[in-house]
PDB file of C-alpha atoms and ligand atoms in Angstrom:
ATOM      1  CA  ALA A   1     -15.783   1.701   1.196  1.00 92.00           C
ATOM      2  CA  PHE A   2     -18.387   3.423  -1.475  1.00 95.00           C
ATOM      3  CA  HIS A   3     -20.744   0.572  -0.557  1.00 98.00           C
ATOM      4  CA  GLN A   4     -20.627   1.256   2.644  1.00 98.00           C
ATOM      5  CA  THR A   5     -23.777   4.452   2.391  1.00 98.00           C
ATOM      6  CA  MET A   6     -25.638   1.060   2.151  1.00 98.00           C
ATOM      7  CA  PRO A   7     -29.136   1.101   4.337  1.00 98.00           C
ATOM      8  CA  GLU A   8     -29.148  -1.964   6.789  1.00 98.00           C
ATOM      9  CA  LYS A   9     -32.665  -3.329   5.183  1.00 98.00           C
ATOM     10  CA  ALA A  10     -30.045  -3.592   2.229  1.00 98.00           C
ATOM     11  CA  PHE A  11     -27.005  -5.564   3.181  1.00 98.00           C
ATOM     12  CA  LEU A  12     -28.796  -7.077   6.186  1.00 98.00           C
ATOM     13  CA  TYR A  13     -28.934 -11.380   5.840  1.00 98.00           C
ATOM     14  CA  GLY A  14     -31.689 -13.349   6.815  1.00 98.00           C
ATOM     15  CA  ILE A  15     -29.795 -15.137   9.678  1.00 98.00           C
ATOM     16  CA  PRO A  16     -29.573 -14.958  13.023  1.00 98.00           C
ATOM     17  CA  ARG A  17     -28.319 -11.376  13.843  1.00 98.00           C
ATOM     18  CA  LYS A  18     -25.330 -12.693  16.221  1.00 98.00           C
ATOM     19  CA  TYR A  19     -23.576 -12.995  12.351  1.00 98.00           C
ATOM     20  CA  TYR A  20     -23.353  -9.526  11.573  1.00 98.00           C
ATOM     21  CA  ASP A  21     -22.842  -8.052  15.630  1.00 98.00           C
ATOM     22  CA  GLU A  22     -20.230 -10.513  16.311  1.00 98.00           C
ATOM     23  CA  ASP A  23     -18.232 -11.481  13.244  1.00 98.00           C
ATOM     24  CA  GLY A  24     -19.409  -8.513  10.376  1.00 98.00           C
ATOM     25  CA  ILE A  25     -21.155 -10.767   7.851  1.00 98.00           C
ATOM     26  CA  ARG A  26     -23.331  -8.557   6.051  1.00 98.00           C
ATOM     27  CA  ARG A  27     -23.413  -7.281   2.026  1.00 98.00           C
ATOM     28  CA  TYR A  28     -20.476  -5.497   1.665  1.00 98.00           C
ATOM     29  CA  GLY A  29     -20.103  -4.749  -2.180  1.00 98.00           C
ATOM     30  CA  PHE A  30     -17.616  -4.933  -4.399  1.00 98.00           C
ATOM     31  CA  HIS A  31     -16.305  -2.892  -8.566  1.00 97.00           C
ATOM     32  CA  GLY A  32     -17.298   0.270  -5.485  1.00 96.00           C
ATOM     33  CA  THR A  33     -14.788   2.410  -7.342  1.00 96.00           C
ATOM     34  CA  SER A  34     -15.862   1.676 -10.592  1.00 97.00           C
ATOM     35  CA  HIS A  35     -19.342   1.899  -9.989  1.00 98.00           C
ATOM     36  CA  GLN A  36     -18.300   5.140  -7.963  1.00 96.00           C
ATOM     37  CA  PHE A  37     -16.684   6.173 -10.957  1.00 97.00           C
ATOM     38  CA  VAL A  38     -19.239   5.852 -13.934  1.00 98.00           C
ATOM     39  CA  SER A  39     -21.929   7.292 -11.820  1.00 98.00           C
ATOM     40  CA  LEU A  40     -20.050  10.347 -11.787  1.00 97.00           C
ATOM     41  CA  GLU A  41     -19.363  10.809 -15.316  1.00 97.00           C
ATOM     42  CA  THR A  42     -22.776   9.435 -15.982  1.00 98.00           C
ATOM     43  CA  ALA A  43     -23.856  12.617 -13.604  1.00 98.00           C
ATOM     44  CA  LYS A  44     -21.533  14.596 -16.216  1.00 97.00           C
ATOM     45  CA  VAL A  45     -22.847  13.254 -19.330  1.00 96.00           C
ATOM     46  CA  LEU A  46     -26.612  13.961 -18.388  1.00 97.00           C
ATOM     47  CA  GLY A  47     -25.143  17.883 -17.643  1.00 97.00           C
ATOM     48  CA  LYS A  48     -27.028  17.290 -13.930  1.00 98.00           C
ATOM     49  CA  ASP A  49     -26.138  17.342 -10.010  1.00 98.00           C
ATOM     50  CA  ILE A  50     -25.544  13.643  -9.116  1.00 98.00           C
ATOM     51  CA  LYS A  51     -27.492  14.434  -5.956  1.00 98.00           C
ATOM     52  CA  ASP A  52     -30.599  14.171  -7.902  1.00 98.00           C
ATOM     53  CA  LEU A  53     -30.070  11.249  -9.755  1.00 98.00           C
ATOM     54  CA  LYS A  54     -31.285   7.887  -9.063  1.00 98.00           C
ATOM     55  CA  ILE A  55     -28.407   5.581 -11.708  1.00 99.00           C
ATOM     56  CA  ILE A  56     -28.257   1.889 -12.483  1.00 99.00           C
ATOM     57  CA  VAL A  57     -24.942   1.033 -13.002  1.00 98.00           C
ATOM     58  CA  CYS A  58     -23.590  -2.351 -14.879  1.00 98.00           C
ATOM     59  CA  HIS A  59     -20.974  -3.431 -14.297  1.00 98.00           C
ATOM     60  CA  LEU A  60     -20.217  -6.258 -16.483  1.00 98.00           C
ATOM     61  CA  GLY A  61     -17.026  -7.909 -17.060  1.00 97.00           C
ATOM     62  CA  ASN A  62     -15.531 -11.683 -16.149  1.00 97.00           C
ATOM     63  CA  GLY A  63     -17.024 -10.612 -12.823  1.00 98.00           C
ATOM     64  CA  ALA A  64     -20.677  -9.003 -12.348  1.00 98.00           C
ATOM     65  CA  SER A  65     -22.177  -7.006 -10.766  1.00 98.00           C
ATOM     66  CA  VAL A  66     -24.754  -4.133 -10.719  1.00 99.00           C
ATOM     67  CA  THR A  67     -25.463  -0.972  -7.955  1.00 99.00           C
ATOM     68  CA  ALA A  68     -28.755   1.120  -7.322  1.00 99.00           C
ATOM     69  CA  VAL A  69     -27.089   4.708  -6.944  1.00 98.00           C
ATOM     70  CA  LYS A  70     -28.857   7.443  -5.286  1.00 98.00           C
ATOM     71  CA  GLY A  71     -27.944  10.537  -5.186  1.00 98.00           C
ATOM     72  CA  GLY A  72     -24.323  10.077  -5.686  1.00 98.00           C
ATOM     73  CA  GLU A  73     -24.401   6.957  -3.170  1.00 98.00           C
ATOM     74  CA  SER A  74     -24.641   3.652  -3.114  1.00 98.00           C
ATOM     75  CA  VAL A  75     -27.720   1.831  -2.368  1.00 98.00           C
ATOM     76  CA  ASP A  76     -27.644  -1.932  -3.136  1.00 99.00           C
ATOM     77  CA  THR A  77     -25.725  -3.312  -4.701  1.00 99.00           C
ATOM     78  CA  SER A  78     -25.424  -7.308  -6.303  1.00 98.00           C
ATOM     79  CA  MET A  79     -22.730  -8.926  -4.872  1.00 98.00           C
ATOM     80  CA  GLY A  80     -22.592  -9.542  -0.900  1.00 98.00           C
ATOM     81  CA  LEU A  81     -19.864 -10.337   1.628  1.00 98.00           C
ATOM     82  CA  THR A  82     -18.051 -12.519  -1.230  1.00 98.00           C
ATOM     83  CA  PRO A  83     -18.437 -11.586  -5.184  1.00 98.00           C
ATOM     84  CA  LEU A  84     -19.187 -14.528  -5.446  1.00 98.00           C
ATOM     85  CA  GLU A  85     -23.049 -13.246  -4.581  1.00 98.00           C
ATOM     86  CA  GLY A  86     -25.451 -11.677  -7.467  1.00 98.00           C
ATOM     87  CA  LEU A  87     -25.289 -12.102 -10.606  1.00 98.00           C
ATOM     88  CA  ILE A  88     -23.991 -15.142 -12.621  1.00 98.00           C
ATOM     89  CA  MET A  89     -20.519 -14.037 -14.061  1.00 98.00           C
ATOM     90  CA  GLY A  90     -17.137 -15.692 -16.280  1.00 98.00           C
ATOM     91  CA  THR A  91     -17.163 -18.485 -13.725  1.00 98.00           C
ATOM     92  CA  ARG A  92     -19.559 -17.186 -11.019  1.00 98.00           C
ATOM     93  CA  SER A  93     -22.851 -19.141 -10.011  1.00 98.00           C
ATOM     94  CA  GLY A  94     -23.441 -15.808  -8.505  1.00 98.00           C
ATOM     95  CA  ASP A  95     -27.078 -16.052  -6.164  1.00 98.00           C
ATOM     96  CA  LEU A  96     -28.166 -20.107  -5.728  1.00 98.00           C
ATOM     97  CA  ASP A  97     -29.852 -22.203  -2.338  1.00 98.00           C
ATOM     98  CA  PRO A  98     -26.932 -22.837  -0.489  1.00 97.00           C
ATOM     99  CA  ALA A  99     -29.373 -26.270  -0.003  1.00 98.00           C
ATOM    100  CA  ILE A 100     -27.397 -26.716  -3.065  1.00 98.00           C
ATOM    101  CA  ILE A 101     -24.216 -27.029  -1.697  1.00 98.00           C
ATOM    102  CA  GLU A 102     -24.850 -29.889   0.963  1.00 98.00           C
ATOM    103  CA  TYR A 103     -26.481 -31.964  -1.790  1.00 98.00           C
ATOM    104  CA  ILE A 104     -23.533 -32.008  -4.032  1.00 98.00           C
ATOM    105  CA  ALA A 105     -21.702 -32.705  -0.579  1.00 97.00           C
ATOM    106  CA  ASN A 106     -23.792 -35.317   0.096  1.00 97.00           C
ATOM    107  CA  LYS A 107     -22.936 -36.802  -3.633  1.00 98.00           C
ATOM    108  CA  GLU A 108     -19.401 -36.695  -4.418  1.00 97.00           C
ATOM    109  CA  GLY A 109     -17.998 -36.286  -0.968  1.00 97.00           C
ATOM    110  CA  LYS A 110     -16.179 -33.187  -1.744  1.00 97.00           C
ATOM    111  CA  THR A 111     -15.795 -31.443   0.823  1.00 97.00           C
ATOM    112  CA  LEU A 112     -17.142 -27.235   1.168  1.00 97.00           C
ATOM    113  CA  THR A 113     -14.025 -25.663   0.597  1.00 98.00           C
ATOM    114  CA  GLU A 114     -13.999 -27.491  -3.186  1.00 98.00           C
ATOM    115  CA  ILE A 115     -17.373 -26.534  -3.609  1.00 98.00           C
ATOM    116  CA  ILE A 116     -17.000 -22.673  -3.308  1.00 98.00           C
ATOM    117  CA  SER A 117     -13.596 -22.974  -5.364  1.00 98.00           C
ATOM    118  CA  MET A 118     -15.630 -24.824  -8.011  1.00 98.00           C
ATOM    119  CA  LEU A 119     -18.733 -21.825  -7.771  1.00 98.00           C
ATOM    120  CA  ASN A 120     -15.953 -19.522  -7.987  1.00 98.00           C
ATOM    121  CA  LYS A 121     -14.500 -20.957 -10.573  1.00 98.00           C
ATOM    122  CA  GLU A 122     -16.362 -23.559 -12.887  1.00 98.00           C
ATOM    123  CA  SER A 123     -19.937 -21.953 -12.674  1.00 98.00           C
ATOM    124  CA  GLY A 124     -21.204 -19.157 -14.077  1.00 98.00           C
ATOM    125  CA  VAL A 125     -21.533 -18.928 -18.186  1.00 98.00           C
ATOM    126  CA  TYR A 126     -18.090 -21.593 -18.474  1.00 98.00           C
ATOM    127  CA  GLY A 127     -20.346 -23.812 -16.453  1.00 98.00           C
ATOM    128  CA  ILE A 128     -23.644 -23.532 -18.582  1.00 98.00           C
ATOM    129  CA  SER A 129     -22.322 -23.443 -22.256  1.00 98.00           C
ATOM    130  CA  GLY A 130     -19.408 -26.030 -21.279  1.00 98.00           C
ATOM    131  CA  LYS A 131     -17.330 -24.160 -23.454  1.00 97.00           C
ATOM    132  CA  SER A 132     -16.063 -20.233 -22.455  1.00 98.00           C
ATOM    133  CA  SER A 133     -16.952 -17.122 -20.066  1.00 98.00           C
ATOM    134  CA  ASP A 134     -15.111 -15.037 -22.328  1.00 98.00           C
ATOM    135  CA  PHE A 135     -18.370 -13.567 -24.179  1.00 98.00           C
ATOM    136  CA  ARG A 136     -16.834 -13.492 -27.384  1.00 98.00           C
ATOM    137  CA  ASP A 137     -16.534 -17.277 -27.718  1.00 98.00           C
ATOM    138  CA  LEU A 138     -20.265 -17.247 -26.565  1.00 98.00           C
ATOM    139  CA  ASN A 139     -21.223 -15.300 -29.610  1.00 98.00           C
ATOM    140  CA  LYS A 140     -18.973 -17.663 -31.698  1.00 98.00           C
ATOM    141  CA  GLY A 141     -20.621 -20.632 -29.749  1.00 98.00           C
ATOM    142  CA  ILE A 142     -24.201 -18.720 -31.301  1.00 98.00           C
ATOM    143  CA  ALA A 143     -23.873 -18.146 -34.013  1.00 98.00           C
ATOM    144  CA  GLU A 144     -22.275 -21.219 -35.186  1.00 98.00           C
ATOM    145  CA  GLY A 145     -25.856 -22.270 -33.961  1.00 98.00           C
ATOM    146  CA  ASP A 146     -24.667 -23.987 -30.411  1.00 98.00           C
ATOM    147  CA  LYS A 147     -27.630 -24.060 -28.188  1.00 98.00           C
ATOM    148  CA  ARG A 148     -26.091 -24.785 -24.329  1.00 98.00           C
ATOM    149  CA  CYS A 149     -23.568 -20.346 -25.376  1.00 98.00           C
ATOM    150  CA  GLU A 150     -27.129 -19.294 -26.593  1.00 98.00           C
ATOM    151  CA  ILE A 151     -28.890 -20.387 -23.599  1.00 98.00           C
ATOM    152  CA  ALA A 152     -25.940 -19.433 -21.067  1.00 98.00           C
ATOM    153  CA  MET A 153     -26.133 -15.847 -22.308  1.00 98.00           C
ATOM    154  CA  ASN A 154     -30.227 -16.360 -22.106  1.00 98.00           C
ATOM    155  CA  VAL A 155     -29.424 -16.900 -17.447  1.00 98.00           C
ATOM    156  CA  PHE A 156     -26.946 -13.606 -18.223  1.00 98.00           C
ATOM    157  CA  THR A 157     -29.400 -10.744 -19.787  1.00 98.00           C
ATOM    158  CA  TYR A 158     -32.179 -12.309 -17.996  1.00 98.00           C
ATOM    159  CA  GLN A 159     -30.678 -11.469 -14.648  1.00 98.00           C
ATOM    160  CA  ALA A 160     -29.517  -8.751 -14.656  1.00 98.00           C
ATOM    161  CA  ALA A 161     -32.391  -7.775 -16.359  1.00 98.00           C
ATOM    162  CA  LYS A 162     -33.637  -8.710 -12.961  1.00 98.00           C
ATOM    163  CA  PHE A 163     -31.182  -6.500 -11.059  1.00 98.00           C
ATOM    164  CA  ILE A 164     -31.850  -3.937 -13.075  1.00 98.00           C
ATOM    165  CA  GLY A 165     -35.650  -3.734 -12.968  1.00 98.00           C
ATOM    166  CA  GLY A 166     -35.267  -5.128  -8.078  1.00 98.00           C
ATOM    167  CA  TYR A 167     -32.955  -1.574  -8.353  1.00 98.00           C
ATOM    168  CA  VAL A 168     -36.120   0.353 -10.015  1.00 98.00           C
ATOM    169  CA  ALA A 169     -37.518  -0.688  -7.365  1.00 98.00           C
ATOM    170  CA  ALA A 170     -35.345  -0.129  -5.043  1.00 98.00           C
ATOM    171  CA  MET A 171     -34.715   3.324  -5.829  1.00 98.00           C
ATOM    172  CA  ASN A 172     -38.314   4.380  -6.617  1.00 98.00           C
ATOM    173  CA  GLY A 173     -37.728   4.801 -10.232  1.00 98.00           C
ATOM    174  CA  VAL A 174     -34.426   5.657 -12.770  1.00 98.00           C
ATOM    175  CA  ASP A 175     -33.013   8.955 -14.072  1.00 98.00           C
ATOM    176  CA  ALA A 176     -30.310   6.827 -16.476  1.00 98.00           C
ATOM    177  CA  ILE A 177     -28.919   3.341 -16.672  1.00 98.00           C
ATOM    178  CA  VAL A 178     -25.131   2.424 -17.832  1.00 98.00           C
ATOM    179  CA  PHE A 179     -22.768  -0.584 -18.396  1.00 98.00           C
ATOM    180  CA  THR A 180     -19.475  -1.225 -18.622  1.00 98.00           C
ATOM    181  CA  ALA A 181     -16.395  -2.868 -17.845  1.00 97.00           C
ATOM    182  CA  GLY A 182     -15.174  -5.715 -21.012  1.00 97.00           C
ATOM    183  CA  VAL A 183     -18.554  -7.114 -21.469  1.00 98.00           C
ATOM    184  CA  GLY A 184     -20.919  -3.622 -20.148  1.00 98.00           C
ATOM    185  CA  GLU A 185     -18.406  -1.986 -23.078  1.00 97.00           C
ATOM    186  CA  ASN A 186     -17.981  -4.514 -26.231  1.00 97.00           C
ATOM    187  CA  ASP A 187     -20.915  -6.642 -26.507  1.00 98.00           C
ATOM    188  CA  PRO A 188     -24.050  -4.881 -27.645  1.00 97.00           C
ATOM    189  CA  LYS A 189     -25.650  -8.464 -27.565  1.00 98.00           C
ATOM    190  CA  VAL A 190     -25.662  -8.281 -23.968  1.00 98.00           C
ATOM    191  CA  ARG A 191     -27.023  -4.722 -23.619  1.00 98.00           C
ATOM    192  CA  LYS A 192     -29.998  -5.641 -26.109  1.00 98.00           C
ATOM    193  CA  ASP A 193     -30.883  -8.405 -24.822  1.00 98.00           C
ATOM    194  CA  THR A 194     -30.555  -7.191 -21.216  1.00 98.00           C
ATOM    195  CA  CYS A 195     -32.990  -4.025 -22.137  1.00 98.00           C
ATOM    196  CA  SER A 196     -35.370  -6.349 -23.903  1.00 98.00           C
ATOM    197  CA  HIS A 197     -36.761  -7.232 -20.926  1.00 98.00           C
ATOM    198  CA  LEU A 198     -36.654  -3.013 -19.668  1.00 98.00           C
ATOM    199  CA  GLY A 199     -40.040  -2.593 -22.288  1.00 97.00           C
ATOM    200  CA  TYR A 200     -42.140  -1.710 -19.056  1.00 97.00           C
ATOM    201  CA  LEU A 201     -39.682   1.401 -18.390  1.00 98.00           C
ATOM    202  CA  GLY A 202     -40.181   2.607 -21.940  1.00 98.00           C
ATOM    203  CA  VAL A 203     -36.759   1.955 -22.751  1.00 98.00           C
ATOM    204  CA  GLU A 204     -35.623   1.864 -26.561  1.00 98.00           C
ATOM    205  CA  ILE A 205     -32.463   0.782 -28.226  1.00 98.00           C
ATOM    206  CA  ASP A 206     -30.785   2.683 -31.046  1.00 98.00           C
ATOM    207  CA  ASP A 207     -29.671  -0.615 -32.536  1.00 98.00           C
ATOM    208  CA  GLU A 208     -26.784   1.858 -35.000  1.00 98.00           C
ATOM    209  CA  ALA A 209     -25.868   3.357 -31.480  1.00 98.00           C
ATOM    210  CA  ASN A 210     -25.321   0.037 -29.832  1.00 98.00           C
ATOM    211  CA  LYS A 211     -23.042  -1.367 -32.205  1.00 96.00           C
ATOM    212  CA  LEU A 212     -20.347   1.267 -31.191  1.00 92.00           C
ATOM    213  CA  ARG A 213     -17.168  -0.001 -28.876  1.00 89.00           C
ATOM    214  CA  GLY A 214     -15.584   0.429 -25.638  1.00 82.00           C
ATOM    215  CA  GLU A 215     -16.642   3.963 -26.334  1.00 85.00           C
ATOM    216  CA  GLU A 216     -19.102   6.416 -23.695  1.00 95.00           C
ATOM    217  CA  VAL A 217     -22.319   6.965 -25.560  1.00 97.00           C
ATOM    218  CA  LYS A 218     -25.847   8.090 -26.049  1.00 98.00           C
ATOM    219  CA  ILE A 219     -27.350   3.803 -26.582  1.00 98.00           C
ATOM    220  CA  SER A 220     -31.209   4.451 -26.114  1.00 98.00           C
ATOM    221  CA  THR A 221     -33.090   6.544 -28.955  1.00 98.00           C
ATOM    222  CA  GLU A 222     -34.966   9.739 -28.300  1.00 97.00           C
ATOM    223  CA  ASN A 223     -37.654   8.392 -27.404  1.00 98.00           C
ATOM    224  CA  SER A 224     -36.214   6.229 -24.756  1.00 98.00           C
ATOM    225  CA  LYS A 225     -38.381   7.415 -21.533  1.00 98.00           C
ATOM    226  CA  VAL A 226     -34.828   6.016 -19.872  1.00 98.00           C
ATOM    227  CA  PRO A 227     -31.787   6.615 -21.126  1.00 98.00           C
ATOM    228  CA  VAL A 228     -28.790   4.132 -21.094  1.00 98.00           C
ATOM    229  CA  TYR A 229     -24.862   4.476 -21.508  1.00 98.00           C
ATOM    230  CA  VAL A 230     -22.270   3.039 -22.020  1.00 98.00           C
ATOM    231  CA  VAL A 231     -19.923   4.528 -19.864  1.00 98.00           C
ATOM    232  CA  PRO A 232     -16.228   2.735 -19.990  1.00 97.00           C
ATOM    233  CA  THR A 233     -14.846   2.391 -16.401  1.00 96.00           C
ATOM    234  CA  ASN A 234     -11.082   3.270 -15.239  1.00 94.00           C
ATOM    235  CA  GLU A 235     -10.614   1.871 -12.025  1.00 90.00           C
ATOM    236  CA  GLU A 236      -7.022   3.628 -12.350  1.00 92.00           C
ATOM    237  CA  LEU A 237      -8.025   6.967 -12.564  1.00 93.00           C
ATOM    238  CA  ALA A 238     -10.857   6.914  -9.594  1.00 90.00           C
ATOM    239  CA  ILE A 239      -8.064   5.274  -7.473  1.00 92.00           C
ATOM    240  CA  ALA A 240      -5.002   7.682  -8.229  1.00 93.00           C
ATOM    241  CA  ARG A 241      -8.230  10.601  -7.921  1.00 90.00           C
ATOM    242  CA  GLU A 242      -8.695   8.643  -4.183  1.00 88.00           C
ATOM    243  CA  THR A 243      -5.120   8.619  -3.426  1.00 93.00           C
ATOM    244  CA  VAL A 244      -4.475  11.705  -4.007  1.00 95.00           C
ATOM    245  CA  ALA A 245      -7.318  13.257  -1.707  1.00 91.00           C
ATOM    246  CA  LEU A 246      -6.534  11.563   0.863  1.00 91.00           C
ATOM    247  CA  ALA A 247      -2.281  12.395   0.713  1.00 95.00           C
ATOM    248  CA  LYS A 248      -3.757  15.931   0.690  1.00 92.00           C
TER     249      LYS A 248
HETATM  250  P1  AMP B 301     -13.180  -7.859 -17.577  1.00 89.13           P
HETATM  251  O1  AMP B 301     -13.611  -8.531 -16.316  1.00 89.13           O
HETATM  252  O2  AMP B 301     -14.211  -6.504 -17.050  1.00 89.13           O
HETATM  253  O3  AMP B 301     -11.839  -6.658 -18.044  1.00 89.13           O
HETATM  254  O4  AMP B 301     -13.677  -8.195 -18.625  1.00 89.13           O
HETATM  255  C1  AMP B 301     -13.060  -8.774 -19.343  1.00 89.13           C
HETATM  256  C2  AMP B 301     -14.486 -10.216 -20.087  1.00 89.13           C
HETATM  257  O5  AMP B 301     -14.714  -9.067 -20.942  1.00 89.13           O
HETATM  258  C3  AMP B 301     -14.206 -11.183 -20.676  1.00 89.13           C
HETATM  259  O6  AMP B 301     -13.622 -11.936 -20.590  1.00 89.13           O
HETATM  260  C4  AMP B 301     -14.823 -10.862 -22.010  1.00 89.13           C
HETATM  261  O7  AMP B 301     -16.748 -12.343 -21.868  1.00 89.13           O
HETATM  262  C5  AMP B 301     -15.337  -9.497 -22.286  1.00 89.13           C
HETATM  263  N1  AMP B 301     -14.920  -9.048 -23.683  1.00 89.13           N
HETATM  264  C6  AMP B 301     -14.239  -8.388 -23.363  1.00 89.13           C
HETATM  265  N2  AMP B 301     -14.177  -7.779 -24.736  1.00 89.13           N
HETATM  266  C7  AMP B 301     -15.382  -8.154 -25.707  1.00 89.13           C
HETATM  267  C8  AMP B 301     -16.153  -8.323 -27.484  1.00 89.13           C
HETATM  268  N3  AMP B 301     -14.883  -7.554 -27.477  1.00 89.13           N
HETATM  269  N4  AMP B 301     -16.979  -8.689 -26.977  1.00 89.13           N
HETATM  270  C9  AMP B 301     -17.570  -8.963 -26.224  1.00 89.13           C
HETATM  271  N5  AMP B 301     -17.047  -9.365 -24.843  1.00 89.13           N
HETATM  272  C10 AMP B 301     -15.587  -8.720 -25.075  1.00 89.13           C
END
């Protein structure tokens, strides 16, 4: 529901229009409860009206999505018709050339259902590392010199940074960048590596503050041109609030 405010230019796919008109094929987005909750919390932390803010929320968990929130409304998000689209995730591939599906089907005689299942359950950082979908294991692997864990981490943070850059363009600016969910709240390396691509925005990470885990904290320096925060998500609370509002 939170992503229903996206404009057509953000939710339409480049396929024949009839698939939208007749079947409703479009970007819907996911993690809306979390993106809404976290953007509202960020406005509170900044002491500003959310109506005046452009916020990029990076919900990085086993599933991962990035959303551009302008004036309190979702204007673009990385997941699509299904949660398979967008950023590479724990076991989901995220974006890929659809022609790869035809190649694998021809090579291995797999059905479409089998391939989509492989893209959902055996891909992502798990598929690249060949080790784990859990970032704690990837960090351990990196510490032990495992190159495949390192490249999996690099693909993940590079893609996160590309989505952030895309959403700065979508909103023509950004007032705050926020990390949330299992990885976003707990993994300083993911946050630091992602932000290492954002020097052009004047983003500067405070390494001491970035060491904290699972807390609401500003992780950018005072000099950083764009503040970066960790804001723990609370989807249960957001759902309870929505339910109360509906019941009233
Ligand atoms: P979520 O889907 O939001 O519950 O996130 C779950 C994921 O968070 C796990 O699969 C891990 O990859 C990640 N995670 C949880 N704790 C940590 C931690 N201490 N350091 C790095 N990643 C973590």
